[in-house]
Amino acid sequence: MKIFVCLKQVPDTETKIKIAADGSGIDTAGIKWVMNPYDEHAVEEAVKFKEKNAGAQVFAITSGPKARAVEALRTALAMGADEAIVINSPENLDAYSTAKALAQAITAEGGAHLIFAGKLSIDANQSSVPQMVAEFLNIPHTSVVSKTEYTAENVTVERDVEGGAKEVVQMVNPSLIAANKGLNMPRYASLPGIMKAKKKVIKEVEFSSLGIAGTEQKVKYAGFSLPPEKPAVKLLTGDAASQVSQLITALRDEAKVL
Amino acid sequence: MSKVLVFTEFQNGNLKRSSQELLQFAATTGKPVVALALGSQAKTGAAQLAHHGAQEVLLCADTAYDAYNPELFSVAAAEAIQQAGASLVLASASSSGKDLFPRVAAKIGAGVVSDGTEITVSGDDVKVKKPMYAGKCFATAQFENAATKIVLMRANQLPVAAADTSKTATITEHAFTKPSLKTLIKEVVKGASEKLDLTEANVVVSGGRGLKEAANFSMLNDLASVLGATVGASRAVVDAGWVGHSMQVGQTGKTVAPTLYIAVGISGAIQHLAGMSGSKVIVAINNDPNAPIFQKATYGIVGDAFEIVPKLTEEFKKILAH
């Protein structure tokens, strides 16, 4: 039984973003890259599933520039994934062609019983790849999942929607689950796990070998810019009562938001 | 001329503000505007679609569409786009919009841009400004190789004028193909709060570690109920288990864009600032004058939240009563 986890290597959330001089992207110099935080929950869920289901094997898969992307796979291996596949892809592929590449590589491995992914990658903020992978593979998906329950044929999940509401969804397997933060507590990679992960061979697939046409790139990002500088804060003065009354006046008469 | 299709959403029989924004924007492009409305609420609310700018309404009031199901909805949306001959599709970056349209895009070979904050349409050219890295920077997305362009806009980014009740639309009742489903919606569990979601709220009151313990969030709830605000939280207090993850504002939580954001006892980690910096007016209340939150704030109060917040609630009560 093959379980796949789709991952991405992204700048650490502590990163202060700088823009490349020509505005074509961010300045990646000095960035610390980490596994996308939501993907950690996907790996944890896959490894937990494996621990409870004899014969399940976890394949971590990513699409990205090989040199950098393999680090996320090493982390997944250290957390307990069995195998890893890197699709060596150009920088800045869009969600459509990334999803197509992942779907094709998963099919080439014989398909999956379950696929896990994070609900969103914190760099492009698209939340698109998991749904697209599911569509390309013609399997059901649920995104923003915070609870799971498995049987041999089905998985029942809870999906977080607006205002703290939840949808309880049952899917026939094979299916794809895109993890939200509340799903589980990702484990830290153990030292023996890290040592073992270093020795594992990561399978390499060239993006160019997948026959994905240039026309399957649908979206391009340009004109990167930083948010406009905020004017300096107006600090209110005096005792609490005075600060409160100044604030109310400012919100009503100056900012005009009341 | 190619049309704009707007995917519309209702809540308690009323057209959501985010859908009003999209319809009204669509009307400004000069292209014919088609509204897609699915589910039984759509039938009662169909006239509202015309009042906000729809010229045609593709309506399917079948109760099968009352709960969101990605397999069912993606087939309906794909068929509607084809029937309307739409080259531009607008939807809200709501939980169903964000879940649905990537799947639709993969189905019909369209491009999709999620979480737009600005959109410009000039003929066939569509440009979308959107936050990247949860708002630490912005980029402009452009489409290529996409006969259909799908844009998911964040709520509260486009202006809304009053409904024009004199306007009418051609309403066509439609049955879309129902695929054999592998996804079953078993139950929809209502949220604890009837308030707008953080991502749609016009006023947000957020709390952090400075509140000292979970029980003290009640102070924020009081302030929020006077202001009609939604309550948010910093990552620190979500990780501490004081409140649920659905309330987290920041890079691994929700990105918010209210008119007024009040941050109480939040020091302002870089991830939190990323998630709330799109707010128009930011008020920070913190006892540490060096807290990074003050770098993003419009108005700052250095002081004791336990003294300030109840006073603020009282004063808002008085002023908003008039």
XYZ file of C-alpha atoms in Angstrom:
580
model
C 0.000 0.000 0.000
C 1.667 3.189 -1.192
C 1.175 6.426 0.709
C 2.495 9.629 -0.875
C 3.274 12.929 0.814
C 3.701 16.001 -1.386
C 6.135 18.522 0.067
C 7.682 21.882 -0.603
C 10.837 23.563 0.651
C 10.083 27.205 1.560
C 11.780 30.115 3.323
C 11.545 29.827 7.102
C 8.667 31.857 8.584
C 11.235 34.011 10.442
C 12.590 35.238 7.092
C 12.551 38.949 6.458
C 11.695 39.148 2.757
C 13.816 41.323 0.453
C 12.992 41.925 -3.181
C 15.452 41.229 -6.020
C 16.666 44.447 -7.618
C 14.639 43.893 -10.815
C 11.438 42.983 -8.946
C 11.323 39.548 -10.601
C 11.199 37.710 -7.297
C 12.564 37.724 -3.796
C 16.228 37.973 -2.964
C 17.078 34.436 -1.851
C 20.556 35.261 -0.543
C 20.967 34.125 3.031
C 17.518 32.552 3.285
C 17.108 29.565 5.565
C 14.936 26.984 3.798
C 12.660 24.637 5.705
C 9.897 22.158 5.005
C 6.640 24.080 4.486
C 5.049 24.123 7.978
C 1.724 22.580 6.857
C 3.620 19.775 5.085
C 5.095 18.705 8.429
C 1.551 17.803 9.468
C 1.118 15.845 6.225
C 4.320 13.850 6.848
C 3.317 13.189 10.448
C -0.093 11.904 9.345
C 1.434 9.621 6.713
C 3.976 8.184 9.156
C 1.286 7.669 11.797
C -0.847 5.867 9.223
C 2.099 3.628 8.352
C 2.705 2.807 12.000
C -0.883 1.573 12.332
C -1.117 -0.227 8.991
C 1.358 -3.017 8.319
C 2.508 -3.045 4.711
C 2.028 0.682 4.200
C 5.002 2.483 2.696
C 5.469 6.234 2.772
C 6.895 8.007 -0.283
C 7.846 11.655 0.128
C 7.778 13.569 -3.144
C 8.606 17.115 -4.141
C 9.022 19.236 -7.229
C 11.663 21.956 -7.191
C 15.306 22.746 -7.895
C 17.004 19.523 -6.788
C 19.832 20.975 -4.726
C 17.432 22.748 -2.409
C 14.334 20.561 -2.583
C 16.065 17.375 -1.421
C 16.500 18.925 2.025
C 12.742 18.771 2.631
C 12.830 15.127 1.543
C 15.680 14.386 3.970
C 13.573 15.871 6.750
C 10.632 13.671 5.735
C 12.874 10.590 5.659
C 14.215 11.481 9.089
C 10.639 11.737 10.357
C 9.915 8.226 9.111
C 9.170 8.266 5.367
C 10.540 5.178 3.596
C 11.373 6.507 0.137
C 11.846 9.897 -1.472
C 11.471 11.232 -4.996
C 12.621 14.615 -6.248
C 11.280 15.998 -9.508
C 14.141 18.262 -10.518
C 12.199 21.282 -11.772
C 12.971 24.854 -12.721
C 12.487 27.551 -10.094
C 9.003 29.124 -9.975
C 6.881 26.558 -11.756
C 3.236 27.443 -11.251
C 0.720 25.330 -9.345
C -0.746 23.796 -12.514
C 2.467 22.363 -13.916
C 3.735 21.419 -10.451
C 0.546 19.454 -9.775
C 0.723 17.809 -13.181
C 4.324 16.737 -12.533
C 3.449 15.332 -9.096
C 0.408 13.473 -10.449
C 2.431 11.937 -13.277
C 5.272 10.879 -11.018
C 2.819 9.285 -8.563
C 1.154 7.413 -11.435
C 4.565 6.244 -12.684
C 5.221 4.747 -9.231
C 2.035 2.707 -9.511
C -0.401 5.145 -7.901
C -1.284 5.807 -4.297
C -3.715 4.492 -1.721
C -3.618 7.830 0.099
C -1.941 11.142 -0.684
C -1.151 13.759 1.928
C -0.146 17.385 1.404
C -0.141 20.623 3.375
C -3.193 22.818 2.784
C -1.073 25.779 1.665
C 2.539 26.621 0.959
C 3.492 29.719 2.873
C 5.491 31.225 -0.012
C 3.067 31.532 -2.952
C -0.045 31.390 -0.725
C -2.010 29.673 -3.483
C -3.548 26.572 -1.809
C -3.962 25.019 -5.247
C -1.550 22.133 -5.798
C -3.317 19.464 -3.663
C -6.714 20.017 -5.320
C -5.109 19.993 -8.768
C -3.191 16.768 -8.068
C -6.490 15.142 -7.022
C -8.214 16.320 -10.191
C -5.367 15.140 -12.445
C -5.506 11.725 -10.733
C -9.316 11.717 -10.749
C -9.551 11.008 -7.022
C -11.498 12.808 -4.270
C -9.803 15.375 -2.072
C -10.513 17.366 1.050
C -8.464 20.394 2.040
C -7.958 22.145 5.398
C -8.289 18.854 7.279
C -7.899 18.793 11.058
C -9.071 15.252 11.896
C -8.967 11.868 10.166
C -10.375 8.394 10.677
C -9.433 5.522 8.379
C -11.021 2.280 7.270
C -9.758 0.044 4.469
C -11.995 1.661 1.836
C -12.726 5.093 3.243
C -11.361 8.000 5.140
C -13.590 10.309 7.141
C -12.151 13.748 7.767
C -13.072 17.020 9.401
C -12.482 20.117 7.335
C -12.229 23.565 8.957
C -14.352 26.239 7.303
C -15.343 29.827 8.151
C -16.229 30.926 11.653
C -14.968 27.776 13.380
C -17.499 25.573 11.533
C -16.527 22.089 10.375
C -17.578 19.833 7.527
C -17.438 16.098 8.114
C -16.520 14.467 4.816
C -16.176 10.827 3.836
C -14.053 9.908 0.828
C -13.601 6.629 -0.992
C -9.903 5.765 -1.277
C -7.647 6.452 -3.035
C -8.063 10.000 -1.825
C -6.053 13.117 -1.074
C -5.952 14.892 2.275
C -4.549 18.430 2.590
C -3.586 19.051 6.206
C -4.407 22.002 8.404
C -2.386 22.846 11.482
C -4.675 21.215 14.058
C -4.380 17.743 12.472
C -1.544 16.476 14.666
C 1.698 17.412 16.386
C 4.598 16.780 13.972
C 7.396 14.785 15.560
C 10.973 15.941 15.696
C 13.331 13.874 13.619
C 15.391 11.649 15.918
C 19.174 11.594 15.631
C 19.191 7.961 14.380
C 16.436 9.004 11.945
C 18.576 11.882 10.656
C 21.628 9.607 10.265
C 19.570 7.018 8.399
C 18.006 9.683 6.170
C 21.469 10.886 5.120
C 22.314 7.466 3.724
C 19.093 6.981 1.765
C 19.134 7.278 -2.005
C 16.698 9.871 -3.240
C 15.185 8.948 -6.582
C 15.545 11.692 -9.177
C 13.100 12.437 -11.963
C 13.858 15.211 -14.452
C 10.895 17.541 -14.982
C 11.832 17.697 -18.667
C 11.359 13.920 -18.952
C 7.682 14.146 -17.936
C 6.572 15.644 -21.260
C 4.780 18.571 -19.664
C 4.389 21.239 -22.323
C 5.327 24.857 -21.758
C 1.663 25.716 -22.273
C 0.850 24.001 -19.007
C 2.394 26.927 -17.191
C -0.679 29.123 -16.633
C 0.361 31.803 -14.167
C 3.467 33.943 -13.906
C 4.401 36.264 -11.053
C 6.246 39.531 -11.626
C 6.497 42.991 -10.137
C 7.408 41.913 -6.631
C 7.206 44.729 -4.119
C 7.258 45.265 -0.398
C 4.144 46.542 1.346
C 4.098 50.343 1.560
C 5.862 51.732 4.622
C 3.467 52.653 7.381
C 3.683 56.169 8.779
C 5.126 56.257 12.284
C 2.810 55.165 15.074
C 0.974 57.871 16.982
C 1.572 57.043 20.603
C -1.213 58.256 22.861
C -0.246 59.850 26.135
C -1.476 60.399 29.665
C -3.310 58.027 31.975
C -5.529 55.196 30.811
C -8.702 57.299 30.692
C -6.997 59.970 28.650
C -5.439 57.442 26.230
C -8.818 55.818 25.700
C -10.566 59.103 24.971
C -7.769 60.184 22.582
C -8.082 56.871 20.787
C -11.845 57.155 20.366
C -11.496 60.697 19.017
C -8.751 59.609 16.607
C -10.698 56.619 15.311
C -13.840 58.699 14.837
C -12.547 62.032 13.556
C -9.149 61.263 12.024
C -9.202 57.659 10.790
C -12.997 57.775 10.339
C -13.498 54.101 11.053
C -16.272 54.394 13.662
C -17.834 39.684 -26.292
C -16.476 37.223 -23.787
C -18.308 37.144 -20.497
C -17.392 37.308 -16.830
C -18.800 34.550 -14.651
C -19.115 35.259 -10.929
C -19.412 32.337 -8.517
C -21.774 33.615 -5.823
C -22.277 32.566 -2.224
C -25.181 33.090 0.164
C -25.481 33.064 3.921
C -28.904 32.827 5.591
C -30.560 33.693 2.268
C -28.483 36.829 1.779
C -25.861 37.369 -0.865
C -22.504 37.564 0.908
C -20.722 40.900 0.836
C -17.770 39.276 -0.926
C -20.100 38.218 -3.774
C -21.596 41.729 -3.954
C -18.048 43.093 -4.340
C -17.308 40.700 -7.195
C -20.564 41.315 -9.092
C -20.179 45.070 -8.834
C -16.566 44.879 -9.956
C -17.513 42.565 -12.846
C -20.068 45.149 -14.013
C -17.286 47.769 -14.270
C -15.327 45.674 -16.797
C -17.926 46.357 -19.483
C -18.282 42.634 -20.182
C -21.622 40.831 -19.766
C -21.907 39.501 -16.203
C -23.209 35.993 -15.519
C -23.814 34.869 -11.919
C -23.593 31.190 -11.030
C -25.788 30.398 -8.028
C -26.019 26.880 -6.607
C -28.304 25.504 -3.894
C -31.756 26.274 -2.498
C -30.695 29.587 -0.933
C -29.791 30.760 -4.421
C -33.425 30.603 -5.529
C -34.695 32.959 -2.836
C -31.685 35.201 -3.307
C -31.595 35.257 -7.114
C -33.049 38.781 -7.390
C -30.186 40.104 -5.253
C -27.750 38.951 -7.938
C -29.354 41.303 -10.442
C -29.373 44.179 -7.936
C -25.593 43.977 -7.745
C -24.927 43.770 -11.467
C -25.626 40.287 -12.851
C -27.296 40.371 -16.259
C -27.742 36.626 -16.473
C -28.172 34.146 -13.656
C -27.357 30.468 -14.046
C -29.388 29.012 -11.215
C -29.492 25.486 -9.878
C -31.676 25.388 -6.768
C -31.245 21.617 -6.312
C -30.737 20.883 -2.597
C -27.869 18.575 -3.596
C -25.856 21.818 -3.815
C -26.791 23.072 -0.329
C -23.583 21.682 1.141
C -20.287 22.248 -0.633
C -18.883 19.126 -2.297
C -15.755 19.573 -4.451
C -16.569 16.785 -6.924
C -20.155 17.924 -7.467
C -19.360 21.636 -7.549
C -16.321 21.326 -9.824
C -18.401 19.645 -12.535
C -21.155 22.274 -12.225
C -18.679 25.168 -12.301
C -16.822 23.743 -15.306
C -20.103 23.289 -17.212
C -21.309 26.766 -16.264
C -18.044 28.344 -17.459
C -18.361 26.519 -20.771
C -22.060 27.315 -21.216
C -21.547 30.984 -20.435
C -18.468 31.109 -22.630
C -16.738 32.949 -19.828
C -13.118 33.963 -20.286
C -12.898 35.442 -16.792
C -14.213 33.803 -13.631
C -14.385 35.666 -10.338
C -14.921 33.993 -6.981
C -14.193 34.784 -3.391
C -11.072 33.366 -1.736
C -13.452 31.796 0.794
C -12.978 28.262 2.075
C -15.128 26.846 -0.702
C -13.751 29.181 -3.391
C -10.162 28.279 -2.552
C -10.963 24.582 -2.429
C -13.059 24.473 -5.575
C -11.422 26.561 -8.260
C -7.979 24.947 -8.396
C -9.854 21.712 -9.086
C -11.960 23.452 -11.758
C -8.812 24.975 -13.286
C -7.173 21.567 -13.539
C -10.368 20.168 -15.095
C -10.636 22.755 -17.878
C -6.999 23.797 -18.316
C -7.532 27.254 -16.850
C -5.184 29.427 -14.825
C -6.117 30.316 -11.262
C -4.797 33.039 -8.982
C -5.806 32.861 -5.347
C -6.015 35.557 -2.674
C -6.060 38.622 -4.934
C -6.130 42.039 -3.276
C -6.296 44.148 -6.454
C -7.486 43.284 -9.937
C -7.327 45.155 -13.224
C -9.121 43.979 -16.344
C -8.419 45.576 -19.684
C -9.883 43.663 -22.606
C -8.434 40.173 -22.327
C -5.606 41.316 -20.095
C -6.089 40.470 -16.420
C -3.589 41.391 -13.733
C -3.948 40.452 -10.096
C -1.962 41.817 -7.197
C -1.668 39.318 -4.401
C 0.231 38.865 -1.163
C 3.074 36.356 -1.120
C 4.739 35.033 2.022
C 1.490 35.878 3.874
C 1.790 39.552 3.049
C 5.510 40.073 3.638
C 5.565 41.124 -0.008
C 3.246 41.445 -2.993
C 3.468 40.226 -6.576
C 1.453 40.771 -9.715
C 0.129 37.594 -11.249
C -0.410 37.400 -14.984
C -1.973 34.626 -16.976
C -0.455 32.811 -19.916
C -1.720 29.868 -21.962
C -5.114 30.198 -20.301
C -8.281 30.774 -22.341
C -10.092 30.952 -19.009
C -8.661 33.064 -16.214
C -9.905 32.396 -12.698
C -9.345 34.979 -9.970
C -10.141 34.379 -6.309
C -10.365 37.719 -4.547
C -9.934 38.265 -0.863
C -12.997 39.748 0.861
C -13.176 43.495 1.686
C -10.857 44.557 -1.163
C -13.384 46.014 -3.600
C -15.936 48.765 -2.991
C -19.637 47.989 -2.624
C -22.353 50.478 -3.518
C -25.964 50.115 -2.389
C -28.043 47.505 -4.196
C -29.967 48.867 -7.189
C -33.339 47.145 -6.817
C -34.549 48.415 -10.194
C -32.134 46.111 -12.029
C -33.249 42.738 -13.318
C -31.527 39.747 -14.868
C -32.432 36.819 -17.084
C -32.687 33.865 -14.749
C -32.148 30.435 -16.292
C -32.768 27.372 -14.162
C -30.189 24.805 -14.964
C -29.397 21.209 -14.111
C -25.712 20.340 -14.179
C -24.275 16.876 -14.641
C -24.014 14.971 -11.379
C -20.966 12.716 -11.427
C -20.959 9.527 -9.381
C -19.477 10.811 -6.161
C -16.585 9.454 -4.186
C -16.952 12.322 -1.708
C -19.846 12.332 0.752
C -20.602 15.303 3.006
C -21.813 13.607 6.168
C -22.426 16.592 8.368
C -21.843 20.320 8.601
C -21.093 21.286 12.195
C -21.945 24.905 12.928
C -19.196 27.067 14.368
C -19.203 28.305 17.926
C -19.486 31.832 16.637
C -22.042 33.345 14.310
C -19.583 36.160 13.668
C -17.967 36.736 10.316
C -14.816 34.769 9.711
C -11.548 36.583 10.431
C -10.784 36.733 6.716
C -14.047 38.595 6.023
C -14.396 40.656 9.191
C -14.419 44.433 9.008
C -13.174 44.772 12.593
C -10.823 42.331 14.314
C -9.815 42.328 17.985
C -6.827 40.047 18.598
C -5.158 38.891 21.780
C -1.713 37.602 22.627
C 0.341 36.408 25.521
C -0.051 39.732 27.290
C -3.521 38.543 28.298
C -1.741 36.185 30.714
C -4.315 33.364 30.604
C -7.049 31.882 28.423
C -9.898 33.080 30.647
C -8.916 36.697 30.005
C -9.997 36.382 26.373
C -13.485 37.135 27.742
C -12.335 40.756 27.985
C -11.709 40.741 24.221
C -15.021 39.037 23.548
C -16.762 41.891 25.386
C -14.925 44.504 23.344
C -15.598 42.575 20.129
C -19.313 42.247 20.776
C -19.643 46.024 21.237
C -17.750 46.631 17.982
C -19.329 43.787 16.016
C -15.807 42.439 15.633
C -14.357 38.953 15.193
C -11.784 37.819 17.760
C -8.362 36.655 16.598
C -5.214 35.508 18.364
C -1.458 35.302 18.033
C 0.329 32.041 17.340
C 1.752 31.926 20.867
C -1.667 31.639 22.491
C -2.934 29.163 19.875
C 0.119 26.975 20.490
C -0.499 27.315 24.249
C -3.973 25.903 23.643
C -5.893 28.966 24.904
C -7.926 29.234 21.698
C -8.387 27.155 18.534
C -6.239 27.401 15.400
C -9.155 28.878 13.439
C -8.521 32.097 15.410
C -4.817 32.409 14.555
C -3.732 35.465 12.576
C -0.354 35.166 10.872
C 1.786 33.322 8.367
C 0.638 29.888 9.536
C -2.834 31.179 10.354
C -5.193 33.583 8.653
C -4.295 36.684 6.698
C -6.741 39.426 7.609
C -7.592 42.751 6.000
C -10.125 44.541 8.213
C -10.755 48.277 8.373
C -9.809 48.253 12.052
C -7.446 45.815 13.790
C -6.977 46.070 17.546
C -4.011 44.069 18.872
C -4.076 43.549 22.615
C -1.044 42.157 24.431
C 0.551 41.057 21.148
C 4.243 41.819 20.860
C 4.255 41.369 17.077
C 6.394 38.473 15.863
C 7.273 38.796 12.160
C 4.801 36.016 11.271
C 1.961 37.837 13.028
C 2.803 41.189 11.435
C 2.700 39.491 8.026
C -0.830 38.267 8.649
C -2.328 41.560 9.806
C -0.356 44.282 8.073
C -3.037 44.602 5.359
C -5.384 46.130 7.960
C -6.288 49.741 7.234
C -6.072 51.107 10.763
C -4.126 49.248 13.446
C -4.377 49.935 17.160
C -1.780 48.323 19.418
C -2.158 48.064 23.177
C 0.917 46.705 24.905
C 2.845 47.484 28.089
C 6.212 47.170 26.329
C 7.000 50.372 24.419
C 9.619 48.470 22.375
C 7.221 45.790 21.125
C 7.570 45.383 17.316
C 3.771 45.693 16.953
C 4.180 49.462 17.386
C 6.171 49.614 14.132
C 3.056 48.574 12.203
C 0.446 50.334 14.323
C -1.413 53.494 13.416
C -2.210 54.290 17.044
C -0.346 52.927 20.040
C -1.232 52.742 23.700
C 1.596 51.789 26.014
C -0.199 50.562 29.086
C -1.925 47.854 31.027
C -4.438 46.013 28.844
C -6.454 45.010 31.895
C -7.060 48.654 32.664
C -7.367 49.946 29.085
C -9.577 47.342 27.411
C -12.574 47.509 29.821
C -12.466 51.332 29.642
C -12.354 51.157 25.863
C -15.329 48.785 25.824
C -17.318 51.211 28.008
C -16.461 54.205 25.843
C -17.287 52.398 22.587
C -20.601 51.369 24.137
C -21.466 55.013 24.829
C -20.387 56.386 21.474
C -21.903 53.590 19.389
C -25.220 53.859 21.225
C -25.746 57.285 19.684
